Structures are given as C-alpha cells and as structure tokens.
Coordinates of C-alpha atoms (C1' of nucleotides) in Angstrom, one line a residue:
Chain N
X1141 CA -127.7 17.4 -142.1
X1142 CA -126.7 20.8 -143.2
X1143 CA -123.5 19.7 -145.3
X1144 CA -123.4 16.7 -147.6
X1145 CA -125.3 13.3 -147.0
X1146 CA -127.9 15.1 -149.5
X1147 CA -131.3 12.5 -148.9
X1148 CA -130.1 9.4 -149.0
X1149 CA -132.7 8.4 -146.1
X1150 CA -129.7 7.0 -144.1
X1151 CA -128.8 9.1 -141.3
X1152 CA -125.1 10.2 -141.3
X1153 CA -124.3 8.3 -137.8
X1154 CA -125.8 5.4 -139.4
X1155 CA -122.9 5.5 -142.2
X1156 CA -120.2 5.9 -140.1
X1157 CA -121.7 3.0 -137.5
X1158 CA -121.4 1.0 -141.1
X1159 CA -117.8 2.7 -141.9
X1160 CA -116.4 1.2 -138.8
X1161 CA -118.5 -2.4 -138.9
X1162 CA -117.2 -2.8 -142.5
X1163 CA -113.6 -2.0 -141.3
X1164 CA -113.7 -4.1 -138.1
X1165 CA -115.4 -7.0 -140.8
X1166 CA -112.5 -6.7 -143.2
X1167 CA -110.1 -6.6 -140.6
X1168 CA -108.5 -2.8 -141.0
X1169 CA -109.3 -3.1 -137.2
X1170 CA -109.2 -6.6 -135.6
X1171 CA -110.3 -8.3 -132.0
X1172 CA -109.0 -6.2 -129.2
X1173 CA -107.3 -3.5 -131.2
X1174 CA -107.7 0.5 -130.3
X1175 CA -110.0 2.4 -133.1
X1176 CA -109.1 6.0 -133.6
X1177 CA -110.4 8.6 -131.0
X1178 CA -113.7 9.9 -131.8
X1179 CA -112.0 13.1 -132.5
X1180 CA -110.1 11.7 -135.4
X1181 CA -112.8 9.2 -136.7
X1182 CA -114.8 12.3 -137.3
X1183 CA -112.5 14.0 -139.4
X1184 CA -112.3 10.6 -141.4
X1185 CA -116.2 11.2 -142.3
X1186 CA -116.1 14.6 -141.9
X1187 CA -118.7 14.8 -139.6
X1188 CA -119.2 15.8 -135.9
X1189 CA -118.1 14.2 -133.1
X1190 CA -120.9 13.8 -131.7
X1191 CA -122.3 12.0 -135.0
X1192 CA -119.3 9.5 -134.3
X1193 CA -120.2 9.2 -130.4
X1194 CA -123.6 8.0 -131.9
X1195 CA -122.2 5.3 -134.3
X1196 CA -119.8 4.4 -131.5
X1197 CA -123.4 4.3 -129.1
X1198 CA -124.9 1.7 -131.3
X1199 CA -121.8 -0.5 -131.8
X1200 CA -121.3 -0.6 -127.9
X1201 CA -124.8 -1.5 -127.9
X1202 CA -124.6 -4.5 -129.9
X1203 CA -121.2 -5.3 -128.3
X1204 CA -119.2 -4.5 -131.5
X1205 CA -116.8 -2.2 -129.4
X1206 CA -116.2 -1.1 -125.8
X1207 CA -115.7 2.5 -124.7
X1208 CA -112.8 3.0 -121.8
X1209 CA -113.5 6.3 -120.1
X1210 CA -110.1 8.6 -121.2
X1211 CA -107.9 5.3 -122.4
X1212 CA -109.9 4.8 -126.0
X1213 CA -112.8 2.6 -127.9
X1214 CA -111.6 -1.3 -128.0
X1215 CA -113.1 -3.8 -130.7
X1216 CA -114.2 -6.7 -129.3
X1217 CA -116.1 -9.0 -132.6
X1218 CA -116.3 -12.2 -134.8
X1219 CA -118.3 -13.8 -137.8
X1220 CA -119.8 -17.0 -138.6
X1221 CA -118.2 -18.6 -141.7
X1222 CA -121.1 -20.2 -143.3
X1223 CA -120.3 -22.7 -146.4
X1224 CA -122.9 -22.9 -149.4
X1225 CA -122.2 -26.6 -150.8
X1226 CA -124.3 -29.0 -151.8
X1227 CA -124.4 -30.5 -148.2
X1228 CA -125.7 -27.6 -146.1
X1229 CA -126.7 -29.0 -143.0
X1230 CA -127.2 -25.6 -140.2
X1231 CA -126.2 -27.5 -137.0
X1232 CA -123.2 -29.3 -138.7
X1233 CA -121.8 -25.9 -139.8
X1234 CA -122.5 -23.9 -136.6
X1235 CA -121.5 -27.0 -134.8
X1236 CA -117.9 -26.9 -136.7
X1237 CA -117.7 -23.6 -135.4
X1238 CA -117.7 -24.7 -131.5
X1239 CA -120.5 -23.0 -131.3
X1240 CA -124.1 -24.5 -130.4
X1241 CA -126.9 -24.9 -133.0
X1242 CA -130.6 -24.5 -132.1
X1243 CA -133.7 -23.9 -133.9
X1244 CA -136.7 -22.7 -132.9
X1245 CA -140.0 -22.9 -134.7
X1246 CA -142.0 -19.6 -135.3
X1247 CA -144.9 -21.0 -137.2
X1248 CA -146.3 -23.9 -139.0
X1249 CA -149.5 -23.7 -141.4
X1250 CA -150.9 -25.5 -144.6
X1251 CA -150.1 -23.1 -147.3
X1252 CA -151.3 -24.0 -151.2
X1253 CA -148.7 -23.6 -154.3
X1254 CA -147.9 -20.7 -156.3
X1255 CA -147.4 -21.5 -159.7
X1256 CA -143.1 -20.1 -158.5
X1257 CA -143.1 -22.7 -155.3
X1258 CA -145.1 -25.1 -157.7
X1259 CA -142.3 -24.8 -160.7
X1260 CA -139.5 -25.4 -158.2
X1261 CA -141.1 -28.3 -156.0
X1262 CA -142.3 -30.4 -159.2
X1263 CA -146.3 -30.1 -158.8
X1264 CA -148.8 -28.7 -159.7
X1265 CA -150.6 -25.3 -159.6
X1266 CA -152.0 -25.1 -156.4
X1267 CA -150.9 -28.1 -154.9
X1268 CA -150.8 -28.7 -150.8
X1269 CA -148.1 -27.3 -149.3
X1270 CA -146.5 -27.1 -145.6
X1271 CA -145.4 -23.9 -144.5
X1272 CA -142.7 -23.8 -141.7
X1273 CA -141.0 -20.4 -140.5
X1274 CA -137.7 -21.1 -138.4
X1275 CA -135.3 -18.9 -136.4
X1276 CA -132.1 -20.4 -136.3
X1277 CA -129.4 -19.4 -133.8
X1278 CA -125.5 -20.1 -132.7
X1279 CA -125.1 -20.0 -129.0
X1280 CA -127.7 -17.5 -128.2
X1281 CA -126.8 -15.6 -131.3
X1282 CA -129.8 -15.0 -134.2
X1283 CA -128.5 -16.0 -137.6
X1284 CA -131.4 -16.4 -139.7
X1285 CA -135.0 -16.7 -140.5
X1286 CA -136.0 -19.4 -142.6
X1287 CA -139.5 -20.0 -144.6
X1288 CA -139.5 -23.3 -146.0
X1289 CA -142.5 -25.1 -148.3
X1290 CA -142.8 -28.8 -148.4
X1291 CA -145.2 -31.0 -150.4
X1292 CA -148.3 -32.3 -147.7
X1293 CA -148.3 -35.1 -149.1
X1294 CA -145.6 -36.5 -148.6
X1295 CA -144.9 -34.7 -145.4
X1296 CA -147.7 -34.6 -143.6
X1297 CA -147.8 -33.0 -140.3
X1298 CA -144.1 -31.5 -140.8
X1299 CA -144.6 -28.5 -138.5
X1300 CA -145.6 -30.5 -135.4
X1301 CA -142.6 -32.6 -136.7
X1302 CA -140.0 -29.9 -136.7
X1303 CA -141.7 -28.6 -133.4
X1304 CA -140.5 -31.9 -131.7
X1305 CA -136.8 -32.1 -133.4
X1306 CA -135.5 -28.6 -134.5
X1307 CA -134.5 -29.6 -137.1
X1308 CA -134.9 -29.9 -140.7
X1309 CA -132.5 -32.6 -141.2
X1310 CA -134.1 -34.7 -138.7
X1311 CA -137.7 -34.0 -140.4
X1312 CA -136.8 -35.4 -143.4
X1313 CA -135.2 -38.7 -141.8
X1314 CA -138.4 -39.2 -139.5
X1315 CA -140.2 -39.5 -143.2
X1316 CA -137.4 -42.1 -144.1
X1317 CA -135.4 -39.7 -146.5
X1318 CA -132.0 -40.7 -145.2
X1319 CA -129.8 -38.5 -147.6
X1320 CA -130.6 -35.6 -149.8
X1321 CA -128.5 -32.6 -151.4
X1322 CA -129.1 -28.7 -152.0
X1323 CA -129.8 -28.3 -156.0
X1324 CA -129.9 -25.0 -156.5
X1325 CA -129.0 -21.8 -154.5
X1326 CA -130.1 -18.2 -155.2
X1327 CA -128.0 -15.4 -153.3
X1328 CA -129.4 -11.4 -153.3
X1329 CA -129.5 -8.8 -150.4
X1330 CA -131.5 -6.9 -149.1
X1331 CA -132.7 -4.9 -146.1
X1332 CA -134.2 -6.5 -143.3
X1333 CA -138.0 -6.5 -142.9
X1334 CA -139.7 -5.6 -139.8
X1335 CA -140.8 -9.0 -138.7
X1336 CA -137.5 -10.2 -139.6
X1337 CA -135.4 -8.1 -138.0
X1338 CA -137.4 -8.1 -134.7
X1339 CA -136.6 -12.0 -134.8
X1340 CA -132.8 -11.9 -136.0
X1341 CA -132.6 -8.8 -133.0
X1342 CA -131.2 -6.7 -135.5
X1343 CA -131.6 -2.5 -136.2
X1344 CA -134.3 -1.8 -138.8
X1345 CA -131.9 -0.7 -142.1
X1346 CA -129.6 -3.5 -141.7
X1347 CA -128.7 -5.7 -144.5
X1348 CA -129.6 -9.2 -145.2
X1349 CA -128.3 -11.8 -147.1
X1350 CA -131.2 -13.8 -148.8
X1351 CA -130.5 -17.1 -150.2
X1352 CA -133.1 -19.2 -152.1
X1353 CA -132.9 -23.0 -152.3
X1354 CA -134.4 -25.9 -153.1
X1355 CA -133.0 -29.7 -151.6
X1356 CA -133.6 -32.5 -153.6
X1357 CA -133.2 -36.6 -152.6
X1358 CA -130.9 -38.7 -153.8
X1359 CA -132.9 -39.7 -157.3
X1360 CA -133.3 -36.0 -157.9
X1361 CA -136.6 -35.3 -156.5
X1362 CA -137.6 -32.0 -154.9
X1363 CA -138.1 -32.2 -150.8
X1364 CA -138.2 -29.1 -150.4
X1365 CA -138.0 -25.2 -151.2
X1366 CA -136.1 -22.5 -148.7
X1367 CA -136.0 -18.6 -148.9
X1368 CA -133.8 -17.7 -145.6
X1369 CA -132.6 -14.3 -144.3
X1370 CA -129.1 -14.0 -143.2
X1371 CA -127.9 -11.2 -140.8
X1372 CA -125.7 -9.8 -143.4
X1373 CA -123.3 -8.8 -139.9
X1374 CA -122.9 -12.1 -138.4
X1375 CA -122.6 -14.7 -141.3
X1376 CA -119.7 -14.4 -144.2
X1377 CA -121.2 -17.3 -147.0
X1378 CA -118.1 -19.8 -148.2
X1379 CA -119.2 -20.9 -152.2
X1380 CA -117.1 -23.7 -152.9
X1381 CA -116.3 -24.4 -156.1
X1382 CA -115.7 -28.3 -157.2
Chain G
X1296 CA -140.7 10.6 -136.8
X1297 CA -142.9 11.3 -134.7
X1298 CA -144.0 7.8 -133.9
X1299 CA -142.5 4.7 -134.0
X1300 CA -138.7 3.8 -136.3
X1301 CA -137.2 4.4 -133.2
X1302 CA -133.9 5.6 -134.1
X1303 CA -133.0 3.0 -136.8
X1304 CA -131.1 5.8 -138.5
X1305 CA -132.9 4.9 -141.9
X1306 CA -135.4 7.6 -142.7
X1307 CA -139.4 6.1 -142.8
X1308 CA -139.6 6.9 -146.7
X1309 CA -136.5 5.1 -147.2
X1310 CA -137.7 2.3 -145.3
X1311 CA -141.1 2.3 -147.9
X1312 CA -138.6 2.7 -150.9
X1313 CA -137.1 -0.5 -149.6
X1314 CA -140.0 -2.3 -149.0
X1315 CA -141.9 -1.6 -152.3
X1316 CA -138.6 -2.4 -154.0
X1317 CA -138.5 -5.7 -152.1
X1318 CA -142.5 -6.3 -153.5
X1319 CA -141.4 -5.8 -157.0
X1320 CA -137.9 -7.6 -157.1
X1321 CA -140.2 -11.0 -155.1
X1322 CA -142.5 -11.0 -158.0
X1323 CA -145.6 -9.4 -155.7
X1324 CA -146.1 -6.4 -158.0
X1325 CA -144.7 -7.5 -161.5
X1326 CA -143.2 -5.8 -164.7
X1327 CA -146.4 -3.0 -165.8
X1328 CA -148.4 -3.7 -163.1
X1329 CA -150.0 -0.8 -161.2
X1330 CA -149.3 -0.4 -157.1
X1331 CA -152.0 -0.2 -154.6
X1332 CA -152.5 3.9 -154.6
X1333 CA -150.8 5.7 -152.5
X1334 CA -153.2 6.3 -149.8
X1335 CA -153.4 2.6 -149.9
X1336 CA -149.4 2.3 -149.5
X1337 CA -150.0 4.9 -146.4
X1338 CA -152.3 3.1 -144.4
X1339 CA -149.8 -0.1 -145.6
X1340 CA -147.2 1.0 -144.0
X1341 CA -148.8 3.0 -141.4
X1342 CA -147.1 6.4 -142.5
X1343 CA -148.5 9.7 -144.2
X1344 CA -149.0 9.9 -148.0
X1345 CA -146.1 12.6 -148.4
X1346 CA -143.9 9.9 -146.8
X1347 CA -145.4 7.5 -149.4
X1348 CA -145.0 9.5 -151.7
X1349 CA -141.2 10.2 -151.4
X1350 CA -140.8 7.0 -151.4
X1351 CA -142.1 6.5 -154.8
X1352 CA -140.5 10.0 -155.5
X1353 CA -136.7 8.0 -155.4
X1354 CA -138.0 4.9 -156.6
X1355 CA -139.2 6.7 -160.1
X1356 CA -135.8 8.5 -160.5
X1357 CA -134.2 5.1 -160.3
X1358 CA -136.5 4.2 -162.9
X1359 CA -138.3 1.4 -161.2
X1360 CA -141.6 2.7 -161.2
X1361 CA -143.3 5.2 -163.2
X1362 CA -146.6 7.5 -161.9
X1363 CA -149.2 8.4 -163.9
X1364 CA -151.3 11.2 -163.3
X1365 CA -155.3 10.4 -162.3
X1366 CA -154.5 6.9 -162.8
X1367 CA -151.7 5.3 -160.7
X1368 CA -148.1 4.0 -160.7
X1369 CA -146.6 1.4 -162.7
X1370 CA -143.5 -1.4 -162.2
X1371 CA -140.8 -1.1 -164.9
X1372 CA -138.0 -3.3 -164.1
X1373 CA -135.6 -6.5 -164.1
X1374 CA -132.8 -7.9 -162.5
X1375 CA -129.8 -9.4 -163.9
X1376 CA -129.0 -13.3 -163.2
X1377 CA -125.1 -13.9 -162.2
X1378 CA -124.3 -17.5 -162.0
X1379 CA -121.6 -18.4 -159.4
X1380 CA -119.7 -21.4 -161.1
X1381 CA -115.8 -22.6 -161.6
X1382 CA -115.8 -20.4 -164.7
X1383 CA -117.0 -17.5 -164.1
X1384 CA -117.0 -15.1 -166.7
X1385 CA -118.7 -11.4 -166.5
X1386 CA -118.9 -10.5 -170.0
X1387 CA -120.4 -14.1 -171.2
X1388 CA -122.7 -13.9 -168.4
X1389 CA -123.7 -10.7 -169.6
X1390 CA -123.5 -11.2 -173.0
X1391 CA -126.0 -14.3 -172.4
X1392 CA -128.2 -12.0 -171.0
X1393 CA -129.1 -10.4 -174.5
X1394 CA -127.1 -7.1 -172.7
X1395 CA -123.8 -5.7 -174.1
X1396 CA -121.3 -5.9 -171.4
X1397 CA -118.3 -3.2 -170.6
X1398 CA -115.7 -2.8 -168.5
X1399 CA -113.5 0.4 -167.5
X1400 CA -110.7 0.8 -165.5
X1401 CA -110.9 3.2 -162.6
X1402 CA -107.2 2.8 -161.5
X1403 CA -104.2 0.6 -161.5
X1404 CA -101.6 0.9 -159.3
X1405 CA -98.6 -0.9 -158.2
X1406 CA -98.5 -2.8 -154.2
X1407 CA -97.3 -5.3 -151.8
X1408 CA -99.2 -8.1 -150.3
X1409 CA -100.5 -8.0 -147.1
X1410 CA -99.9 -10.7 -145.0
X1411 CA -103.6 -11.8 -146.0
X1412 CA -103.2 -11.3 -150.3
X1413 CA -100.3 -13.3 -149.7
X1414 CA -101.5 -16.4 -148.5
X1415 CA -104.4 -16.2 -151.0
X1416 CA -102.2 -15.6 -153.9
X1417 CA -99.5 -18.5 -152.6
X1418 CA -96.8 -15.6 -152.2
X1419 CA -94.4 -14.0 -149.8
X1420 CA -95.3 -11.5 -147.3
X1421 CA -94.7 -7.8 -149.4
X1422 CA -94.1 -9.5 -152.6
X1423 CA -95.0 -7.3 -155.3
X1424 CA -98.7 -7.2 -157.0
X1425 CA -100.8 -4.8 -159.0
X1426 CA -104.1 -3.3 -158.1
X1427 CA -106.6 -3.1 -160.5
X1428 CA -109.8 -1.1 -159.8
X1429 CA -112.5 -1.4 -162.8
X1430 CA -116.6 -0.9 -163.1
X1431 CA -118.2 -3.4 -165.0
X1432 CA -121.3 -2.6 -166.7
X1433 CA -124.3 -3.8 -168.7
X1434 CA -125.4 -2.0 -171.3
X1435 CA -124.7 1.5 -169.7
X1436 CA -125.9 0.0 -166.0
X1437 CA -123.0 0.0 -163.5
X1438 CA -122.7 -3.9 -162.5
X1439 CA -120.4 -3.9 -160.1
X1440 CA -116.6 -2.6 -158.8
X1441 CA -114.2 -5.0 -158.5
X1442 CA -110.6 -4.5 -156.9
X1443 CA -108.2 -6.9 -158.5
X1444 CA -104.2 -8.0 -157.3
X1445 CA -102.2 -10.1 -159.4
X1446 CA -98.5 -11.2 -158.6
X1447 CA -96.5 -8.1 -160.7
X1448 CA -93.8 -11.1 -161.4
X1449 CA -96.1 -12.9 -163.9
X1450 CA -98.2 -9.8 -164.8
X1451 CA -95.7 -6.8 -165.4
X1452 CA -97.9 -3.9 -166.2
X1453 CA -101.2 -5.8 -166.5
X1454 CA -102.9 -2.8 -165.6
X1455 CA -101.6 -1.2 -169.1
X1456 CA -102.9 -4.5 -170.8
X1457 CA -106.6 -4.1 -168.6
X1458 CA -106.6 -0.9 -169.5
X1459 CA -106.1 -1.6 -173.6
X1460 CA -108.5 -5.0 -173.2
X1461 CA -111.1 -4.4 -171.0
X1462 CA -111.4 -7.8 -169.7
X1463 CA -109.3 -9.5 -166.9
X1464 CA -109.6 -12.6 -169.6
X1465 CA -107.9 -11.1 -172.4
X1466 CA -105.5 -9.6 -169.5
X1467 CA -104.7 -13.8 -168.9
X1468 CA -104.9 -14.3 -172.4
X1469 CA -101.9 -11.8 -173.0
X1470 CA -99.7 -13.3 -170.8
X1471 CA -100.5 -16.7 -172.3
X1472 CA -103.0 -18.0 -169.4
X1473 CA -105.5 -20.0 -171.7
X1474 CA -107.4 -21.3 -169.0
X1475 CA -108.3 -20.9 -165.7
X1476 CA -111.2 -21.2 -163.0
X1477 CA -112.3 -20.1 -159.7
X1478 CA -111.0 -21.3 -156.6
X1479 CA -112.6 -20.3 -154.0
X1480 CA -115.7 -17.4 -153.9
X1481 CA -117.1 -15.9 -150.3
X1482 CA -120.5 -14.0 -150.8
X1483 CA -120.9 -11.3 -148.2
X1484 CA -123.1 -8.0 -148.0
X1485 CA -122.9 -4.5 -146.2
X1486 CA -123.7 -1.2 -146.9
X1487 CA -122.1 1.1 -149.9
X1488 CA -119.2 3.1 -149.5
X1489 CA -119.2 6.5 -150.3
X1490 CA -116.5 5.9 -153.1
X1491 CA -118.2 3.6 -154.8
X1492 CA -121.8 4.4 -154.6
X1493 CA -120.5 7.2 -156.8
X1494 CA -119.5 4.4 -159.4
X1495 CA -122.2 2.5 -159.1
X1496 CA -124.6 5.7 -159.9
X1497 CA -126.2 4.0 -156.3
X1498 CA -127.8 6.0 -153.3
X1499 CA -125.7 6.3 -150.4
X1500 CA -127.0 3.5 -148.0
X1501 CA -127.9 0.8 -150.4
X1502 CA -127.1 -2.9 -150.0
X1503 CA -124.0 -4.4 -152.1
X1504 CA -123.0 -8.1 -152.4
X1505 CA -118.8 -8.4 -151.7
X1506 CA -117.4 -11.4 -153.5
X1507 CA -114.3 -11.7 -152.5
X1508 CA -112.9 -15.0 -155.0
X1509 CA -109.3 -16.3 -156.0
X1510 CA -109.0 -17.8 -159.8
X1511 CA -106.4 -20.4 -160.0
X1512 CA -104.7 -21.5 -163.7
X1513 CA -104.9 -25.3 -164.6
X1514 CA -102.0 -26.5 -161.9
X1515 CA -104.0 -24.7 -159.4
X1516 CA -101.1 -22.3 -159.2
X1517 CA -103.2 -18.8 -158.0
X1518 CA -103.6 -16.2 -160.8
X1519 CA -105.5 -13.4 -159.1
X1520 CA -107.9 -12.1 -156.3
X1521 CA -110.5 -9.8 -156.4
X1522 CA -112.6 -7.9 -154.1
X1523 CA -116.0 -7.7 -156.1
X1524 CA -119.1 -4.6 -154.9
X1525 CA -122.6 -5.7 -156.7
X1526 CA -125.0 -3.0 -156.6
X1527 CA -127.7 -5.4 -154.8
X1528 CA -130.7 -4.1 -156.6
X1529 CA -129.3 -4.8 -160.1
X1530 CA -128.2 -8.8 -159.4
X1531 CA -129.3 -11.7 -158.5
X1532 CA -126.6 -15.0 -157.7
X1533 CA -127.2 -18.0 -158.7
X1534 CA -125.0 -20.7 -156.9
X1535 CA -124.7 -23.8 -158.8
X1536 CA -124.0 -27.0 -156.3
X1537 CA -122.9 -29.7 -158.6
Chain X
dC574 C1' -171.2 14.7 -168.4
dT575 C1' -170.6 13.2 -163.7
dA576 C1' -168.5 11.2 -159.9
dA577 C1' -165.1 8.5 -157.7
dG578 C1' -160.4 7.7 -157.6
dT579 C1' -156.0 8.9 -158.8
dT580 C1' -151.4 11.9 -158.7
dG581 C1' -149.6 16.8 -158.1
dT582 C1' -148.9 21.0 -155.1
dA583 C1' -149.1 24.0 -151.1
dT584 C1' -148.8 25.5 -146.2
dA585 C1' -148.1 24.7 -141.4
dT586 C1' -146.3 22.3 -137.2
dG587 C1' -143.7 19.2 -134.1
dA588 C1' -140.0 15.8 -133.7
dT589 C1' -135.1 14.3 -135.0
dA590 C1' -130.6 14.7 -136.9
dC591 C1' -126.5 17.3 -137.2
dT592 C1' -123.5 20.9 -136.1
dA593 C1' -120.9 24.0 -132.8
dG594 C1' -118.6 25.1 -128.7
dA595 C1' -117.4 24.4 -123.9
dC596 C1' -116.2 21.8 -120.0
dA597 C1' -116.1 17.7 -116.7
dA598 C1' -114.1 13.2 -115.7
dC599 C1' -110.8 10.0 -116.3
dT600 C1' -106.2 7.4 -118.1
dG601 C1' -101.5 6.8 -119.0
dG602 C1' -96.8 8.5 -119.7
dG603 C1' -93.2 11.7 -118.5
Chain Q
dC835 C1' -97.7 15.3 -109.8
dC836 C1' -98.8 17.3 -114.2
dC837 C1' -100.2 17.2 -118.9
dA838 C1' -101.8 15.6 -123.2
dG839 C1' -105.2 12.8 -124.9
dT840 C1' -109.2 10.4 -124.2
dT841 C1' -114.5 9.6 -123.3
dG842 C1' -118.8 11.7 -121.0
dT843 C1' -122.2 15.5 -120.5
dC844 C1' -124.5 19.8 -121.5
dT845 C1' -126.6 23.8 -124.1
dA846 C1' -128.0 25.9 -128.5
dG847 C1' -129.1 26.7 -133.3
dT848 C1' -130.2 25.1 -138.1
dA849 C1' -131.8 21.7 -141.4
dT850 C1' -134.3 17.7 -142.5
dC851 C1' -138.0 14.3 -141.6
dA852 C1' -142.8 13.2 -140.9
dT853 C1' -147.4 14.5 -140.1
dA854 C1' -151.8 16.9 -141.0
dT855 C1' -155.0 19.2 -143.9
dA856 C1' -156.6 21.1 -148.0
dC857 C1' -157.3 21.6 -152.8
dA858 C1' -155.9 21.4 -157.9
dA859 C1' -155.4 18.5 -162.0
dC860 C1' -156.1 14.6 -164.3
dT861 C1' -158.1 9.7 -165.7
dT862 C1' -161.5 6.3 -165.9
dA863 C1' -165.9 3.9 -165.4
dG864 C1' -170.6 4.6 -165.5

DNA sequence: CTAAGTTGTATATGATACTAGACAACTGGG
DNA sequence: CCCAGTTGTCTAGTATCATATACAACTTAG
C-alpha cells in the first residue's frame, strides 16, 4: 500500500473484489455480460493490475465471474430474494424460488435465560431454555446461521426434535402449535464471525445481515426468539409494508 | 500475518476492531464498563498485544471506547433505533430519539429513468426525474446517504425546494402531497464505497445497510424512490410485522 | 509504601500487500 | 495471416502488517 487506502485494515484487492460484487449486485453488470479488462478496471480504482487480477482471483473462486484466456472476464451470478413478513417460513421462501430448502442442525443444548432472552420470551430471569443452532441452505448454497431459544417447558426435547424434521416449522406443529406469526424483527449488519463464516463458506471480512426475531402463536404468546446471520452476498431481504 | 487469516484481505487488528465492536453493540461489554486487558484480548483472539492494541487504537478515535492509563479501557457508546414502518419518517424518528435531526443536500441533478426507476416509479422508459443526493444526520453524527429520483413532471426543481427545506417531507408538502407512505422497502448490506465513506466520516471497509424503498401518495400513485447507505455501526432496524 | 496489574513506548524481524515492468499465451476481427 | 486486445506468469522493490521482547509510566488494592 504505498499510495492511498491509508489503514483502513481492508486490503485494497479486497475493495475492488467488493467494487465489482456491488456492481454485478446492482446490476451495472448483469448475468453473462463482459466486465472491463483488468487493464481498465484498475484505472477505475487506481490501483495495479495485479491488485485487480487478485479481486478477479477470489470472484472466480467463488464463481462470481469466469476468466476466458485473451477473450475477457464473464459474470455469471444471482441472489436470493428473501421477504421479511409476518409469515416467514425458510423452506416456503427458498422453495418459491425453485430452489430446494434444507436445514441442518449444528447443535442443541439446555441453555438458562438472560434477563434480554427472558424480556422477549415472557419469563422469568433465568428460566429454562432450549438452545438450537441451525445452518440453513438453498440447493447446496449456505444462507444463514440461526440461534434460536425456546422455553423447555413447553418444548421439551426440541433439539432431538428439529434433528428429526429440519425444521422449525415442523417443531412447533409436533408440539400442536398449528399457526404462529413473526412479532417483531430487528435488522443490523455486521461482519461475519469466525464460526459463522466457516459454516455459511464465506471469506473472513464479509458482511452479514443479522436479523433478530421473536414468533409468537396465534393468542400472542412468545414461541420463540431468533438471532440469524445472513450472507449479506447471497440474500436481498423484501420488507413489506401492509 | 504470519499465521493463520489466510488471505481474507481484512487486516488481523481490523478483524479484533470488529469483534470487540460486535461485544459491545450485543450488550457483552456494556455502556462504562471496562474490557478484559489487553493481554487478555491477545490471548482472546490468539494475536499479539500490538495487534490488540491497534485494534483499540481505531476503536478509541471512533469514540467507542476510551483507555485509561494503569487502569484499563472503558465502553462509551449507543446505537440509534430506526423503525421500518408504512410511515417512515427520518427526522420524527430521530427527533423521538431525544437527538436533533439534519439533513443536507450533497447534490441535485437532473436524469432519465432507467428501464429499472421506471417501472418503480410507474413511468416511461427515459422519462424525466431528478436526483437528489443528501446526508442525514443526528445531532452532528452522519446517519445515512440517501439517493433520491422523483418524476421532474410533478416535482420541477424539487431539488431547489430540498435544498431550501431540508426534508423530502416538506419537499411533498410544497407540491401539495399531504400524505403519503411507503410502498415497498428491500434491506440489503455490502461494504462502503469510497464516495460515501467520506460522508459518512466511516472507515473505508465498514458495513452499510442499502434500503432501497418506493413511497407512494394516498392513490398509490408512486411519489419517489430512494437508494438509502446506513453507516451499520450507528443503526439498528426495527421491522414492524403488523 | 509496595506489589501486581494496567496502558504507553521503543526496537527489531519476518511475512504480506502493492506497485512496476516485461513478456508469454491466447482470442477475435480485419 | 496478422494485429490489437485480452488473460496468465514471472521477477523485483517498497510499504504495511504482525510478531517478539523489553521496559517506562501510571493506577489500584493491600
């Protein structure tokens, strides 16, 4: 780094890998299309072309773009529209999508209430909790980590549960809770953790959408309590406004 | 990096920055509490005190923590809650914050709609807009940048009138729009561009929130659309289901 | 006052990141 | 075929990142 990019702690191929992400997300460059030659991307950022090469590198490498040898660099790229509404079901949204839900359990462990998960769930301080952490994929594709409390007593045994069904949808119906709705959403970024991103297959530095929410049944009572990591690449949240 | 962060192309003490921010902004360290010391964030994180100590180096300048000599370092912060509803307002949300909200224009400009603004705004292909750039702030904290297009047949010169107002209400209210509310709002996240870190007083390589929303008048006839950067640190969403 | 624990400063060394320039290998159009 | 434009590979030099070690300056508990 001998010009500009004065310590931001984000190396300068790193930006431009972003640059060109951002412009294939917001369509400047869309499926199939030609992206400048790495000669002229670099003037763009101003940087070297062998910076650019490196962005390009890591793009190819997560199948963002394909390099032709002396023809050019080809986008080839999609994202999953994901609607926040107050029926959020995963496998009906990825399922709309023609793609194939799964979930997979990471882990499952009796976890007791901080006076924050006790204020949202309704109980008290301290209170028996079940503590499930989910990866949830479309197609073979990682969208997001979720770790979700739920009151013991009234679901006991919910990790073996969700084990068995992957899913949390078909949890709550095995404990006869036949409909319930999302009452309250929290959205903020972030950058992925270590754990996370070695689950959601994603670079360390990468951003995450985090979304916090709690489900309730149908006479208002809390179920349960969700804080979920998004690959901030792959997903593009819907908020739909009644 | 001599050991592991294989090539991420986020430097380690960035990656600490990160994480410590990530511990105060979940409520593990809290407002005036003191951090582990930094040879106890070292052996945390697995990296050398100088590393650490950058780390914190950034995270005091950005005012989010503060060290004191022979005795530790201290959390000073808060982040500020931005509901997601049908009327979304930023200076009452602000404002209801206890904070005094401001907004300055960066540019306005005339345009044509892309095939894409078009459809959003109910328009013909190349039908004329205006482009408003502004920087909303609380207090004197950069919010957010927001790029707005509104159909230049109903809104001649509205970036004059932004400009004179401040507020994309009182823009409305000029041209005799008493009500209106939003249509449709898609969260998204990425990486800060250069442009507008600048604005945002934000380090290269932080995490922004993108709304991208549509407001619609009473008939549902489309007002305006925006293109919305949150500085990620500074906000929090809320997303009311209803 | 003392000792343990804290942040602040300095020097040295190896590994990466970025730049610079040159050339090879390949593609597509004239 | 030839040439302009493209991606692929190589060699160097400089700046930054990260580690290691040592010690100074200060705070707090005892």
């Amino acid at each position: 780094m001998s010009t500009a990019n004065a310590g931001s702690g984000v190396a300068l191929w790193r930006q431009v890998a972003d640059g060109i992400e951002r412009s294939i997300a917001s369509g400047t460059f869309s499926h199939g299309e030609k992206l400048p030659g790495e000669n002229e991307i670099a003037e763009i950022y101003r940087v070297n072309r062998h910076t650019v090469r490196r962005a390009l590198a890591t793009l190819a490498e997560r199948g963002l773009v394909r390099a032709e040898r002396g023809s050019g660099t080809y986008v080839e790229t999609a994202r999953l529209a994901y609607p926040l509404r107050s029926r959020t079901r995963f496998s009906e949204i990825v399922g709309a999508g023609g793609r194939e839900p799964r979930g997979q359990l990471i882990s499952a462990s009796d976890d007791v209430a901080t006076p924050h998960l006790a204020k949202l769930l309704g109980l008290k301080a301290a209170a028996p909790l079940v503590r499930i952490v989910a990866l949830r994929l479309a197609d073979r594709t990682p969208i997001c980590v979720g770790t979700t409390w739920l009151p013991a007593d009234r679901f006991p045994n919910a990790g073996q549960v969700y084990e068995r069904v992957r899913s949390m949808t078909k949890v709550l119906a095995h404990f006869d809770v036949r409909d319930y709705r999302r009452a309250s959403t929290r959205v903020s970024a972030g950058i992925v953790e270590a754990a996370d991103a070695a689950r959601l297959d994603l670079a360390l530095g990468r951003p995450v959408l985090i979304v916090d929410s709690t489900d309730v049944d149908a006479s208002d009572k809390p179920l349960l309590t969700t804080h979920a990591r998004f690959a901030a690449e792959r997903v593009e949240f819907l908020v739909e406004n009644s």
